[in-house]
Amino acid sequence: MKIIAREIPPRTVWALEQAGVHPLLARLFAARGVRAKEELDDGLARLLLPDTLRGTHEAAVLLADAIAQDKRLCIVADYDCDGATACAVGVRGLRLLGARHVSYLVPDRVVDGYGLTPPIAERVADSGADMLITVDNGIASVEGVAAAKVRGLQVLVTDHHLPGPELPTADVLVNPNQPGCEFESKSIAGVGVMFYVLLALRSELRKRGVYDTATQPKLDVLLPLVALGTVADVVKLDANNRRLVAQGLRRIRAGTMPAGVAALFKAAGRNASTATTFDFGFALGPRINAAGRLADMTLGIECLLTDDAGRAEELARMLDGINRERRDIEGGMRDQALLLAESLFATDGEGIEAPPPAISVFDAGFHEGVVGIVASRIKDRFHRPTFVFAASGAPGKEQELKGSGRSIPGFHLRDALDLVAKRHPGVLLRFGGHAMAAGCTVAREHFETFEKGFAQVAGEWLAEAELTRQIETDGPIAREYMRIDLVDTLHREVWGQGFAPPTFSEEVEVVSQRLVGEKHLSLKLRHQGQPIDAIWFSHTEPLPPKVKLAFRLDADEWQGVRRLRFLVEGAEF
């Protein structure tokens, strides 16, 4: 592991400080590419305009006509948190804007697989719907859209995934990554795309005289859901996404949120009044995702749709229980996957065992709903692009393996799958995704071919430097900033993918160390001559007396007293 410090442009830091930004925040923002205070303005007026997102005007006309004709609308969702929040935003938003008949359908991860398939289209048509609307899926559903059109359905696709070589023949496509779209925020989540469609629809309804600016429904009530889905989907937090998340957090902290969001905070033991992006990513998001992994995402969507606080709490408790079960399953799978991954190690010229350029593992006992999480854990452990496979539980598809992959910087996962598919025709039955996360299906008999082909691509694309894990940090932290109030200041900001949370690095003295809970390293350190406690979660190996650590600032509470501590992210020996 190598700890490196980000470059911090001093002139930009000075300019931000002169504009009134706190000196520590000025340094952090400048290191993340912020050049002027105006870029930190998270007001709604600073959001990118809906008409720059290709297809929103046509979608607005399509939906406005459907509402005027009292048509039946059915949303086809996805079974992750982005898909669930996008569905909830779509249902709530369309109802707010006058649609009287809005239903939804969410595929079963095991039986249906991902996206709008022909059987899903048939079920929508059989339900009596007039229009099918996808959220967080559909851009690759060429056959599913065609099946829907044959049944006479109008089809609106809203998605953010990368398109394949052929686009579906939907009535309207809204996707920032489709050819010809000039929308600046290519990283907007599926829930954000649906929110933008609703903004365009409201504008169209104003043009038609249905509303004016005084009577139009307030769509900002949907922003807590937009913020949750955006962070949980780990999309890059560019300026527009940060504004959406900041607006959602602001409303949650003020107590303005759907009953289900409030219930999820309670079930997770988190305080909504001090909500952070970490709550979205590590508390609420996993509880919603658990429903799609092990049960039925309908539970998660219903939790986000209900306005009954009692019902919301009941559903949130159910989701919490499913998430506990998910953690238990994940623990066993992770241990087995680690053993399988280590069996792939080869000895280098110096007699040191090293992992291959990419890792692919499969075990007959793996649960397909948890493969993505386990792939992420293996990727973090060995710093290699990783796929974890499980046997499909779908009837008649027992010989298919469904894999979920996670990548490292410098390796575009979907492009790698595309190359594997071209080099080994017939091995990949289906695939899709992003640069950092993707999914695929292979026949069990072709697993070894995939494993070798995937590792070969990684070996060609990744240099030694990229195969060495690096932690980017903000360098040393001045003693004057070692305060609890500054921990709270940092936590209030929007951090996440592409706008990394503040991480500092310095050489410290290790005064004492011990294991807690058998898997976490508790430390007493001396930092700049002063004592400080630290914790390194999921790390058990002891540290030398002096070591360079990468760490985040955190507040630990014990018997009502809050104390500063370090959350260790890594060490360079």
XYZ file of N, CA and C in Angstrom, residues 249-404:
468
model
N -30.302 16.318 2.095
C -29.836 16.310 3.485
C -30.420 17.468 4.279
N -30.497 18.629 3.658
C -31.025 19.810 4.335
C -32.454 19.561 4.813
N -33.258 18.932 3.972
C -34.658 18.680 4.341
C -34.772 17.602 5.415
N -33.936 16.581 5.316
C -33.964 15.528 6.325
C -33.568 16.082 7.691
N -32.521 16.883 7.721
C -32.079 17.451 8.996
C -33.143 18.354 9.607
N -33.971 18.960 8.757
C -35.050 19.822 9.236
C -36.305 19.022 9.601
N -36.249 17.692 9.405
C -37.391 16.859 9.757
C -38.408 16.695 8.651
N -38.087 17.182 7.450
C -39.019 17.074 6.313
C -38.566 15.937 5.414
N -39.251 14.801 5.554
C -38.868 13.613 4.778
C -40.019 12.631 4.780
N -40.049 11.693 3.824
C -41.074 10.650 3.838
C -40.994 9.832 5.123
N -42.137 9.295 5.535
C -42.193 8.523 6.777
C -41.207 7.358 6.758
N -41.040 6.739 5.590
C -40.144 5.593 5.496
C -38.693 5.951 5.724
N -38.274 7.119 5.261
C -36.897 7.558 5.485
C -36.663 7.790 6.972
N -37.626 8.445 7.630
C -37.514 8.665 9.071
C -37.454 7.339 9.816
N -38.261 6.373 9.388
C -38.291 5.062 10.040
C -36.979 4.314 9.842
N -36.374 4.458 8.680
C -35.095 3.797 8.424
C -33.982 4.384 9.292
N -33.999 5.695 9.491
C -33.034 6.306 10.408
C -33.197 5.707 11.803
N -34.439 5.577 12.242
C -34.706 5.035 13.575
C -34.263 3.585 13.683
N -34.585 2.768 12.661
C -34.207 1.355 12.673
C -32.696 1.173 12.682
N -32.003 2.096 12.048
C -30.537 2.015 11.972
C -29.850 2.635 13.180
N -30.628 3.243 14.072
C -30.041 3.890 15.234
C -29.282 5.155 14.897
N -29.685 5.819 13.812
C -29.038 7.060 13.386
C -29.951 8.250 13.668
N -29.342 9.414 13.804
C -30.071 10.638 14.120
C -30.307 11.441 12.848
N -31.558 11.541 12.433
C -31.875 12.248 11.189
C -31.528 13.726 11.257
N -31.552 14.306 12.440
C -31.283 15.747 12.563
C -29.821 16.077 12.269
N -28.950 15.072 12.307
C -27.539 15.285 11.960
C -27.148 14.349 10.809
N -28.078 14.107 9.905
C -27.871 13.160 8.807
C -26.643 13.520 7.970
N -25.947 12.488 7.514
C -24.769 12.669 6.670
C -24.841 11.708 5.484
N -23.950 11.912 4.534
C -23.875 10.981 3.409
C -23.460 9.586 3.884
N -22.735 9.500 4.998
C -22.343 8.198 5.528
C -23.579 7.414 5.968
N -24.584 8.111 6.498
C -25.836 7.444 6.875
C -26.502 6.824 5.654
N -26.506 7.549 4.549
C -27.091 7.025 3.313
C -26.339 5.771 2.838
N -25.002 5.889 2.799
C -24.192 4.833 2.214
C -24.036 3.601 3.080
N -24.049 3.773 4.404
C -23.719 2.652 5.286
C -24.840 2.243 6.228
N -25.954 2.966 6.245
C -27.048 2.615 7.153
C -28.364 2.425 6.400
N -28.843 3.459 5.722
C -30.133 3.347 5.043
C -30.035 2.543 3.752
N -29.055 2.862 2.929
C -28.905 2.178 1.648
C -28.824 0.666 1.785
N -27.945 0.141 2.664
C -27.854 -1.315 2.805
C -29.151 -1.970 3.267
N -29.934 -1.283 4.089
C -31.198 -1.871 4.550
C -32.208 -1.980 3.415
N -32.232 -0.988 2.535
C -33.121 -1.090 1.370
C -32.592 -2.131 0.396
N -31.291 -2.124 0.156
C -30.698 -3.087 -0.771
C -30.916 -4.526 -0.316
N -30.938 -4.741 0.998
C -31.089 -6.094 1.525
C -32.377 -6.739 1.032
N -33.445 -5.937 0.890
C -34.717 -6.486 0.412
C -34.564 -7.054 -0.990
N -33.870 -6.338 -1.862
C -33.664 -6.813 -3.221
C -32.701 -7.982 -3.304
N -31.807 -8.098 -2.315
C -30.820 -9.176 -2.341
C -31.397 -10.505 -1.849
N -32.181 -10.445 -0.776
C -32.619 -11.676 -0.130
C -34.126 -11.896 -0.167
N -34.901 -10.866 -0.397
C -36.355 -11.011 -0.324
C -36.999 -10.383 -1.545
N -37.829 -9.373 -1.329
C -38.574 -8.727 -2.414
C -38.436 -7.219 -2.242
N -37.915 -6.537 -3.265
C -37.708 -5.093 -3.159
C -39.015 -4.331 -2.987
N -40.135 -4.994 -3.195
C -41.421 -4.355 -2.916
C -41.451 -3.836 -1.484
N -40.834 -4.561 -0.554
C -40.780 -4.119 0.842
C -40.090 -2.760 0.955
N -38.956 -2.632 0.258
C -38.218 -1.368 0.307
C -38.993 -0.241 -0.328
N -39.617 -0.500 -1.473
C -40.366 0.548 -2.166
C -41.592 0.959 -1.354
N -42.293 -0.020 -0.777
C -43.468 0.305 0.045
C -43.079 1.139 1.262
N -41.900 0.851 1.817
C -41.418 1.651 2.952
C -41.225 3.106 2.536
N -40.754 3.325 1.325
C -40.511 4.688 0.848
C -41.777 5.375 0.346
N -42.830 4.586 0.078
C -44.069 5.161 -0.458
C -45.106 5.483 0.607
N -45.102 4.733 1.709
C -46.168 4.924 2.687
C -46.044 6.257 3.419
N -47.184 6.838 3.725
C -47.229 8.055 4.538
C -47.700 7.749 5.957
N -47.902 6.470 6.253
C -48.337 6.027 7.571
C -47.093 5.716 8.403
N -46.863 6.511 9.453
C -45.639 6.358 10.239
C -45.543 4.971 10.871
N -46.669 4.440 11.343
C -46.653 3.115 11.954
C -46.299 2.034 10.964
N -46.882 2.107 9.775
C -46.580 1.143 8.728
C -45.124 1.278 8.295
N -44.631 2.509 8.212
C -43.240 2.738 7.827
C -42.282 2.100 8.832
N -42.575 2.240 10.121
C -41.711 1.655 11.142
C -41.737 0.131 11.079
N -42.904 -0.434 10.813
C -43.014 -1.878 10.679
C -42.157 -2.381 9.517
N -42.259 -1.716 8.370
C -41.478 -2.103 7.203
C -39.981 -1.890 7.432
N -39.625 -0.786 8.101
C -38.207 -0.512 8.376
C -37.623 -1.583 9.289
N -38.412 -2.061 10.273
C -37.930 -3.140 11.142
C -37.725 -4.432 10.347
N -38.632 -4.692 9.407
C -38.475 -5.871 8.555
C -37.207 -5.762 7.714
N -36.974 -4.594 7.147
C -35.771 -4.381 6.338
C -34.512 -4.521 7.181
N -34.570 -4.051 8.423
C -33.432 -4.175 9.325
C -33.129 -5.645 9.607
N -34.185 -6.439 9.798
C -33.988 -7.864 10.036
C -33.399 -8.574 8.835
N -33.874 -8.221 7.642
C -33.334 -8.817 6.414
C -31.865 -8.437 6.255
N -31.530 -7.209 6.625
C -30.142 -6.760 6.502
C -29.230 -7.524 7.461
N -29.741 -7.845 8.643
C -28.946 -8.655 9.583
C -28.682 -10.043 8.990
N -29.711 -10.608 8.372
C -29.543 -11.901 7.713
C -28.526 -11.788 6.586
N -28.601 -10.701 5.825
C -27.641 -10.483 4.734
C -26.214 -10.448 5.264
N -26.002 -9.786 6.401
C -24.654 -9.703 6.969
C -24.139 -11.080 7.364
N -25.017 -11.913 7.909
C -24.606 -13.268 8.297
C -24.194 -14.084 7.074
N -25.020 -14.015 6.030
C -24.702 -14.749 4.800
C -23.408 -14.228 4.199
N -23.274 -12.912 4.182
C -22.078 -12.302 3.597
C -20.816 -12.740 4.310
N -20.869 -12.840 5.648
C -19.681 -13.207 6.408
C -19.136 -14.563 5.987
N -20.024 -15.562 5.882
C -19.589 -16.887 5.468
C -19.084 -16.910 4.040
N -19.795 -16.207 3.156
C -19.371 -16.146 1.753
C -18.025 -15.448 1.619
N -17.843 -14.381 2.373
C -16.594 -13.627 2.272
C -15.403 -14.501 2.663
N -15.539 -15.270 3.750
C -14.431 -16.124 4.186
C -14.103 -17.173 3.126
N -15.132 -17.787 2.541
C -14.900 -18.793 1.511
C -14.308 -18.168 0.246
N -14.813 -16.990 -0.117
C -14.306 -16.304 -1.308
C -12.842 -15.911 -1.134
N -12.463 -15.518 0.067
C -11.062 -15.179 0.335
C -10.167 -16.397 0.136
N -10.622 -17.553 0.616
C -9.838 -18.777 0.436
C -9.691 -19.115 -1.039
N -10.794 -19.001 -1.783
C -10.750 -19.286 -3.214
C -9.825 -18.303 -3.935
N -9.895 -17.028 -3.549
C -9.044 -16.018 -4.180
C -7.567 -16.302 -3.898
N -7.271 -16.663 -2.661
C -5.874 -16.928 -2.301
C -5.332 -18.156 -3.019
N -6.213 -19.086 -3.404
C -5.769 -20.268 -4.142
C -5.304 -19.909 -5.555
N -5.649 -18.703 -6.013
C -5.247 -18.246 -7.347
C -3.888 -17.548 -7.338
N -3.349 -17.294 -6.138
C -2.092 -16.570 -6.033
C -0.961 -17.367 -6.686
N -0.031 -16.632 -7.262
C 1.166 -17.241 -7.849
C 2.403 -16.659 -7.162
N 3.478 -17.405 -7.173
C 4.724 -16.948 -6.552
C 5.550 -16.178 -7.576
N 5.969 -14.959 -7.193
C 6.750 -14.152 -8.133
C 8.233 -14.534 -8.069
N 9.055 -13.775 -8.781
C 10.477 -14.086 -8.868
C 11.209 -14.011 -7.544
N 10.656 -13.293 -6.577
C 11.305 -13.160 -5.269
C 10.700 -14.101 -4.243
N 9.863 -15.036 -4.708
C 9.272 -16.003 -3.791
C 8.096 -15.480 -2.995
N 7.547 -14.350 -3.431
C 6.416 -13.750 -2.720
C 5.134 -14.078 -3.475
N 4.137 -14.565 -2.740
C 2.862 -14.869 -3.369
C 2.105 -13.585 -3.672
N 1.550 -13.513 -4.874
C 0.814 -12.315 -5.289
C -0.443 -12.735 -6.033
N -1.498 -11.940 -5.917
C -2.740 -12.266 -6.631
C -2.575 -12.052 -8.128
N -3.408 -12.707 -8.937
C -3.382 -12.479 -10.386
C -3.891 -11.073 -10.693
N -3.785 -10.615 -11.942
C -4.239 -9.255 -12.278
C -5.730 -9.036 -12.016
N -6.527 -10.101 -12.084
C -7.957 -10.012 -11.787
C -8.392 -11.307 -11.133
N -9.442 -11.241 -10.339
C -9.891 -12.402 -9.564
C -11.334 -12.734 -9.933
N -11.582 -14.011 -10.201
C -12.943 -14.515 -10.414
C -13.110 -15.771 -9.573
N -14.144 -15.813 -8.721
C -14.361 -16.973 -7.866
C -15.819 -17.403 -7.937
N -16.021 -18.710 -7.746
C -17.371 -19.277 -7.724
C -17.405 -20.423 -6.726
N -18.527 -20.517 -6.019
C -18.761 -21.647 -5.129
C -20.244 -21.996 -5.206
N -20.532 -23.265 -5.209
C -21.918 -23.711 -5.350
C -22.801 -23.234 -4.202
N -22.184 -22.909 -3.058
C -22.959 -22.472 -1.905
C -23.193 -20.976 -1.837
N -22.672 -20.230 -2.798
C -22.826 -18.771 -2.762
C -24.268 -18.370 -3.072
N -24.716 -17.266 -2.456
C -26.049 -16.698 -2.676
C -25.927 -15.570 -3.692
N -26.714 -15.658 -4.770
C -26.553 -14.670 -5.840
C -26.928 -13.258 -5.414
N -27.696 -13.114 -4.355
C -28.072 -11.777 -3.910
C -26.966 -11.021 -3.211
N -25.891 -11.723 -2.840
C -24.833 -11.095 -2.037
C -23.504 -11.051 -2.775
N -23.459 -11.548 -4.020
C -22.176 -11.635 -4.726
C -21.534 -10.262 -4.933
N -22.340 -9.231 -5.141
C -21.770 -7.907 -5.363
C -21.045 -7.366 -4.144
N -21.636 -7.575 -2.969
C -20.995 -7.104 -1.736
C -19.694 -7.863 -1.507
N -19.724 -9.173 -1.703
C -18.517 -9.976 -1.479
C -17.440 -9.601 -2.497
N -17.829 -9.340 -3.740
C -16.852 -8.894 -4.737
C -16.180 -7.604 -4.290
N -16.961 -6.710 -3.709
C -16.399 -5.449 -3.214
C -15.391 -5.697 -2.095
N -15.697 -6.637 -1.200
C -14.786 -6.941 -0.092
C -13.478 -7.547 -0.609
N -13.586 -8.458 -1.579
C -12.378 -9.083 -2.137
C -11.540 -8.042 -2.873
N -12.229 -7.191 -3.627
C -11.524 -6.119 -4.348
C -10.773 -5.220 -3.365
N -11.413 -4.865 -2.261
C -10.765 -4.010 -1.264
C -9.567 -4.711 -0.629
N -9.699 -5.997 -0.404
C -8.632 -6.743 0.281
C -7.386 -6.875 -0.600
N -7.575 -7.214 -1.870
C -6.431 -7.524 -2.724
C -6.140 -6.463 -3.780
N -6.994 -5.458 -3.897
C -6.830 -4.397 -4.899
C -6.691 -4.987 -6.291
N -7.679 -5.783 -6.643
C -7.767 -6.378 -7.974
C -9.208 -6.295 -8.462
N -9.417 -6.095 -9.778
C -10.775 -6.225 -10.307
C -11.287 -7.626 -9.954
N -12.516 -7.698 -9.455
C -13.008 -8.966 -8.907
C -14.424 -9.266 -9.359
N -14.652 -10.514 -9.744
C -15.995 -11.028 -9.994
C -16.266 -12.197 -9.049
N -17.433 -12.183 -8.443
C -17.885 -13.306 -7.620
C -19.156 -13.853 -8.253
N -19.195 -15.171 -8.431
C -20.306 -15.829 -9.119
C -21.077 -16.744 -8.176
N -22.375 -16.865 -8.444
C -23.232 -17.829 -7.759
C -24.111 -18.501 -8.798
N -24.547 -19.728 -8.504
C -25.441 -20.429 -9.419
C -26.797 -19.734 -9.432
N -27.371 -19.595 -10.606
C -28.684 -18.968 -10.730
C -29.743 -19.813 -10.029
N -30.626 -19.132 -9.330
C -31.732 -19.812 -8.671
C -32.990 -19.814 -9.506
N -32.916 -19.267 -10.713
C -34.097 -19.200 -11.580
C -34.433 -20.586 -12.111
N -35.699 -20.948 -12.161
C -36.104 -22.259 -12.668
C -35.586 -22.485 -14.097
N -34.956 -23.624 -14.300
C -34.452 -23.973 -15.623
C -33.119 -23.358 -15.981
N -32.550 -22.552 -15.070
C -31.277 -21.887 -15.374
C -30.194 -22.252 -14.359
N -30.326 -23.445 -13.792
C -29.404 -23.869 -12.749
C -27.961 -23.979 -13.238
N -27.761 -24.131 -14.540
C -26.407 -24.248 -15.087
C -25.806 -22.896 -15.469
N -26.534 -21.830 -15.184
C -26.003 -20.492 -15.417
C -25.418 -19.929 -14.135
N -24.319 -19.217 -14.268
C -23.692 -18.533 -13.139
C -23.892 -17.037 -13.294
N -24.382 -16.404 -12.237
C -24.584 -14.956 -12.261
C -23.490 -14.296 -11.440
N -22.759 -13.395 -12.094
C -21.621 -12.764 -11.449
C -21.801 -11.275 -11.266
N -21.200 -10.778 -10.210
C -21.187 -9.333 -9.963
C -19.743 -8.916 -9.758
